Tab-separated table of C-alpha atoms in Angstrom:
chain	number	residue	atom	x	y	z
A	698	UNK	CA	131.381	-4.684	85.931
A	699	UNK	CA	131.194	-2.656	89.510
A	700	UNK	CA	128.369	-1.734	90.334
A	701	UNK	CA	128.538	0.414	93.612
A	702	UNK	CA	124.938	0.372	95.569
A	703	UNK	CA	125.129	3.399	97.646
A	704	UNK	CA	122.341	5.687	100.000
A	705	UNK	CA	122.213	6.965	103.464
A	706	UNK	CA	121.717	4.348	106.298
A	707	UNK	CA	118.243	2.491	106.354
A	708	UNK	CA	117.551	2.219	102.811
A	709	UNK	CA	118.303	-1.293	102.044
A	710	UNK	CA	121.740	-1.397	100.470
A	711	UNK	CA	122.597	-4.685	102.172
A	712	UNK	CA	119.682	-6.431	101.601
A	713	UNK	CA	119.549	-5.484	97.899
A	714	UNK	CA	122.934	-5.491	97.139
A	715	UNK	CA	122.905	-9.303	98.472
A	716	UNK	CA	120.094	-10.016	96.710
A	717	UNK	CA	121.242	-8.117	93.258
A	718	UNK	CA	124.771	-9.988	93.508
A	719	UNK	CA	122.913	-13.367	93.577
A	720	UNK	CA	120.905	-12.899	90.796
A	721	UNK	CA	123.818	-11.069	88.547
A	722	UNK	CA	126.030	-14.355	89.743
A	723	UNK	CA	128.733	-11.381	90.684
A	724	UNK	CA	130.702	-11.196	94.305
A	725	UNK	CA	129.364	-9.516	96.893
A	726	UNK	CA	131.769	-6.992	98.701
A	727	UNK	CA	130.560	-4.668	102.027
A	728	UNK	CA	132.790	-1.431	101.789
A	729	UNK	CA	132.829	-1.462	105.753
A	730	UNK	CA	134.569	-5.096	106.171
A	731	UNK	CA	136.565	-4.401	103.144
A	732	UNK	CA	138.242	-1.186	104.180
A	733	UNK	CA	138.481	-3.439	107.559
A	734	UNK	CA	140.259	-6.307	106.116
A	735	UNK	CA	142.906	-3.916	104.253
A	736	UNK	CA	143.278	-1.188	107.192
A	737	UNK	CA	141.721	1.089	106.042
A	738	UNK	CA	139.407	2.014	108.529
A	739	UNK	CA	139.616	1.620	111.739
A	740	UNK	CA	136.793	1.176	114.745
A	741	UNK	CA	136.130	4.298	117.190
A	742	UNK	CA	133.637	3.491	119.500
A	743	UNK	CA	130.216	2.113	117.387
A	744	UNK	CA	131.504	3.816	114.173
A	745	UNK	CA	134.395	3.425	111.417
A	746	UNK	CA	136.303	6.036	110.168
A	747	UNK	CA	137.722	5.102	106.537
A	748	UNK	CA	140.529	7.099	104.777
A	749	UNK	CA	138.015	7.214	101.626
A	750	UNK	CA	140.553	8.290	99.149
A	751	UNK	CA	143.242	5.131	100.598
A	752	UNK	CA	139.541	2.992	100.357
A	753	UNK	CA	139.145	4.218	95.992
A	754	UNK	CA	142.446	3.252	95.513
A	755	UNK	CA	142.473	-0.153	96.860
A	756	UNK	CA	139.207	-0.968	95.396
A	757	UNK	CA	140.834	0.186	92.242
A	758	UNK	CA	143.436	-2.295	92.643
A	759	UNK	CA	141.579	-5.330	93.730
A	760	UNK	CA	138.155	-4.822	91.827
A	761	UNK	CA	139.435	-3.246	88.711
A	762	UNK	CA	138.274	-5.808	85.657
A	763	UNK	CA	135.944	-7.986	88.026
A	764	UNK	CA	131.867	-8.684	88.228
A	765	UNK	CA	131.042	-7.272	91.899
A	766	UNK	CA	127.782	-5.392	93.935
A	767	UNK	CA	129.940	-3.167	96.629
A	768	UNK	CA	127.444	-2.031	99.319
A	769	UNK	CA	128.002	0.853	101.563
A	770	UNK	CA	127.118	4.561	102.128
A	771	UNK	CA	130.356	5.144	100.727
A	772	UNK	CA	130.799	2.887	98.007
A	773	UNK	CA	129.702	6.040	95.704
A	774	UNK	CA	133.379	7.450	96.438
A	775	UNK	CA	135.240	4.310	95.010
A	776	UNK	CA	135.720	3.448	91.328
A	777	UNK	CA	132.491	1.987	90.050
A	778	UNK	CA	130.817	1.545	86.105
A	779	UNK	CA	127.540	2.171	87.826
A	780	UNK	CA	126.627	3.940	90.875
A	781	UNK	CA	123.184	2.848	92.371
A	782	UNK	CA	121.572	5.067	94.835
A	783	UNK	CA	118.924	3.981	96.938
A	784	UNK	CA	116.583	6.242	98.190
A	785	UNK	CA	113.760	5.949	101.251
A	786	UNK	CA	110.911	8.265	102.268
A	787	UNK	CA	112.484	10.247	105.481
A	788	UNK	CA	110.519	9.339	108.170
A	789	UNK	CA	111.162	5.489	107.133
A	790	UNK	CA	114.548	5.964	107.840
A	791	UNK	CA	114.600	7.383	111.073
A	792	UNK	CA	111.762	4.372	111.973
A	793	UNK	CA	114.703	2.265	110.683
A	794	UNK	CA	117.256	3.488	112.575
A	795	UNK	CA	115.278	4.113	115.731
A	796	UNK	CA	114.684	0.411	115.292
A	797	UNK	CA	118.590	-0.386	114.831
A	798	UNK	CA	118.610	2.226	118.342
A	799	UNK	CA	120.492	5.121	116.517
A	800	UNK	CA	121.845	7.586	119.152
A	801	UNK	CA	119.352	10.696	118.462
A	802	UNK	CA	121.985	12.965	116.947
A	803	UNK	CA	123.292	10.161	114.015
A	804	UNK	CA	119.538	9.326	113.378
A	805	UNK	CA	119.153	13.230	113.022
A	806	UNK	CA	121.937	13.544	110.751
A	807	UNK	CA	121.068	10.407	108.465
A	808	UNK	CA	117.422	12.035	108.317
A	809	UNK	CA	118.665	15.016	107.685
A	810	UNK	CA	120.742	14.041	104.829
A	811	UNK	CA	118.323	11.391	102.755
A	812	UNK	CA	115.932	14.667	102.534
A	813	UNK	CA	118.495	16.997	101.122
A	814	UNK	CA	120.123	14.391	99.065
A	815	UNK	CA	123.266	14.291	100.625
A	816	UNK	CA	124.585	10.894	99.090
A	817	UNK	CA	122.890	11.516	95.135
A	818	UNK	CA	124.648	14.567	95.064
A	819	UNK	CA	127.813	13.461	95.857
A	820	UNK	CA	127.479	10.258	93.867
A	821	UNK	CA	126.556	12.442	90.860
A	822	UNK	CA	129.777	14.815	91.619
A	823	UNK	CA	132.016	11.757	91.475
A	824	UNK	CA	130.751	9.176	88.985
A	825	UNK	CA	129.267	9.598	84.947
A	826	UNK	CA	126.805	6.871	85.676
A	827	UNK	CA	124.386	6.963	87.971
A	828	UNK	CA	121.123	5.528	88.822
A	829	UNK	CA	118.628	6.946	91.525
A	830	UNK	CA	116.104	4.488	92.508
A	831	UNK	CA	113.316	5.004	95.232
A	832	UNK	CA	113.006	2.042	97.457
A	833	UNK	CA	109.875	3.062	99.302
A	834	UNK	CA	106.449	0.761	98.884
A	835	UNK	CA	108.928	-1.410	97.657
A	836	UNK	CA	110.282	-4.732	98.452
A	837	UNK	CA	113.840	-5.891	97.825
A	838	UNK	CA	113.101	-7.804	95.132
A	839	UNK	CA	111.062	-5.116	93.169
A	840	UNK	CA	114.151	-2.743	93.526
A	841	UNK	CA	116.574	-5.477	91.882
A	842	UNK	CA	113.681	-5.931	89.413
A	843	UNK	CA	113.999	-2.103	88.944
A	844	UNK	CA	117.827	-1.985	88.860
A	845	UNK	CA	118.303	-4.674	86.684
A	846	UNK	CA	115.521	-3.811	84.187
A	847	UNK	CA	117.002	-0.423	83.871
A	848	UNK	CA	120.460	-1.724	83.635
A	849	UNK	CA	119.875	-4.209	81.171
A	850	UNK	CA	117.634	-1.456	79.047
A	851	UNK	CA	120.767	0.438	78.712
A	852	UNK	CA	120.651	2.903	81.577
A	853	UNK	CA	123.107	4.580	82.512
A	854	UNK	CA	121.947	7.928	84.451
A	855	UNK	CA	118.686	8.133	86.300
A	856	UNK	CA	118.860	11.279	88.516
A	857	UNK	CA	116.216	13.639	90.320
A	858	UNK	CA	113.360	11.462	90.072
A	859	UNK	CA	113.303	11.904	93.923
A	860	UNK	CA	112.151	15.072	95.933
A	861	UNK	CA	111.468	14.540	99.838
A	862	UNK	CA	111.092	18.633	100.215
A	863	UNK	CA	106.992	18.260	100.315
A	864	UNK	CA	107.871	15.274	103.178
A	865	UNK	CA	109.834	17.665	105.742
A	866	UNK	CA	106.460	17.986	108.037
A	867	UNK	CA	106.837	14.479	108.079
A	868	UNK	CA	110.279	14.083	109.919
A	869	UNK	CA	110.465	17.260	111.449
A	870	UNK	CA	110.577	15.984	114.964
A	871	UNK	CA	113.383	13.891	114.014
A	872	UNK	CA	115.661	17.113	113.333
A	873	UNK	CA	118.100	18.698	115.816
A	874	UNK	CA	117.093	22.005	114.482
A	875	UNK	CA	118.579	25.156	116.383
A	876	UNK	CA	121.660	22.529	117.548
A	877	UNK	CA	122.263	19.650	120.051
């Protein structure tokens, strides 16, 4: 099985994906060094830009019939059984990412897009199955609990249990309303 543990930056895909491989006993795969290793993306400056439909081909090809967790903000885009997205109040991102020192516009952006939904709506455009699961309060190990309880109960689309709209007073100061 694939299982494809997706969400915008801060929201603990690594951690939980590492921790969900583990206890599934299935490989671990980051999207980032994966698309890396094949050439498929390429570094400019901090960032790397992936060819995402080259990157759901080859994970086609090489995951296609195997157990793995792939982590990554993309990893919604590739082939995948089950599509896990992660979710995180807001203004816990951006205090994640400030953290990680985030240049103010990318920080903006990522905020921006965890309260509109940015990633669960494109996971749900691409992939049948998909699970939304809010990581805040949380520790990893509770959201593997979560994911694996849910999984193993037979779920297999968990969407729009999630609404940040009430939280935008919250992270307002984090926007780059009215531009740069």
């Amino acid at each position: 099985m694939i299982i494809a543990v997706s969400g915008t930056p801060g929201v603990g895909k690594t951690t939980v994906s590492k921790i969900l491989s583990e206890r599934l006993g299935y490989e671990y795969v980051s999207i980032k060094d994966f698309a890396l290793a094949k050439g498929i993306g390429e570094k400019v400056g901090d960032e790397i830009e992936i060819d995402v439909d080259e990157l759901s081909r080859a994970v086609g090809e090489e995951f296609s019939g195997r157990d793995v967790v792939i982590d990554g903000h993309l990893s919604h885009l590739v082939p995948a059984d089950v599509v896990v997205v992660l979710r995180l109040h807001p203004k816990m991102v951006a205090e994640r990412l400030e953290s990680r020192g985030y240049p103010r516009k990318k920080l903006a952006e990522n905020v921006e897009a965890e309260l509109v939904d940015v990633i669960l709506v494109e996971a749900i455009e691409e992939n049948e199955n998909v699970i939304e699961v809010d990581t805040t309060g949380k520790t990893p190990d509770e959201v593997v609990d979560e994911i694996l309880s849910l999984l193993n109960s037979g779920v297999k689309r968990r969407v729009g249990i999630v609404d940040w709209s009430w939280a935008y007073d919250d992270v307002v100061q984090y926007l780059m309303l009215g531009g740069d």
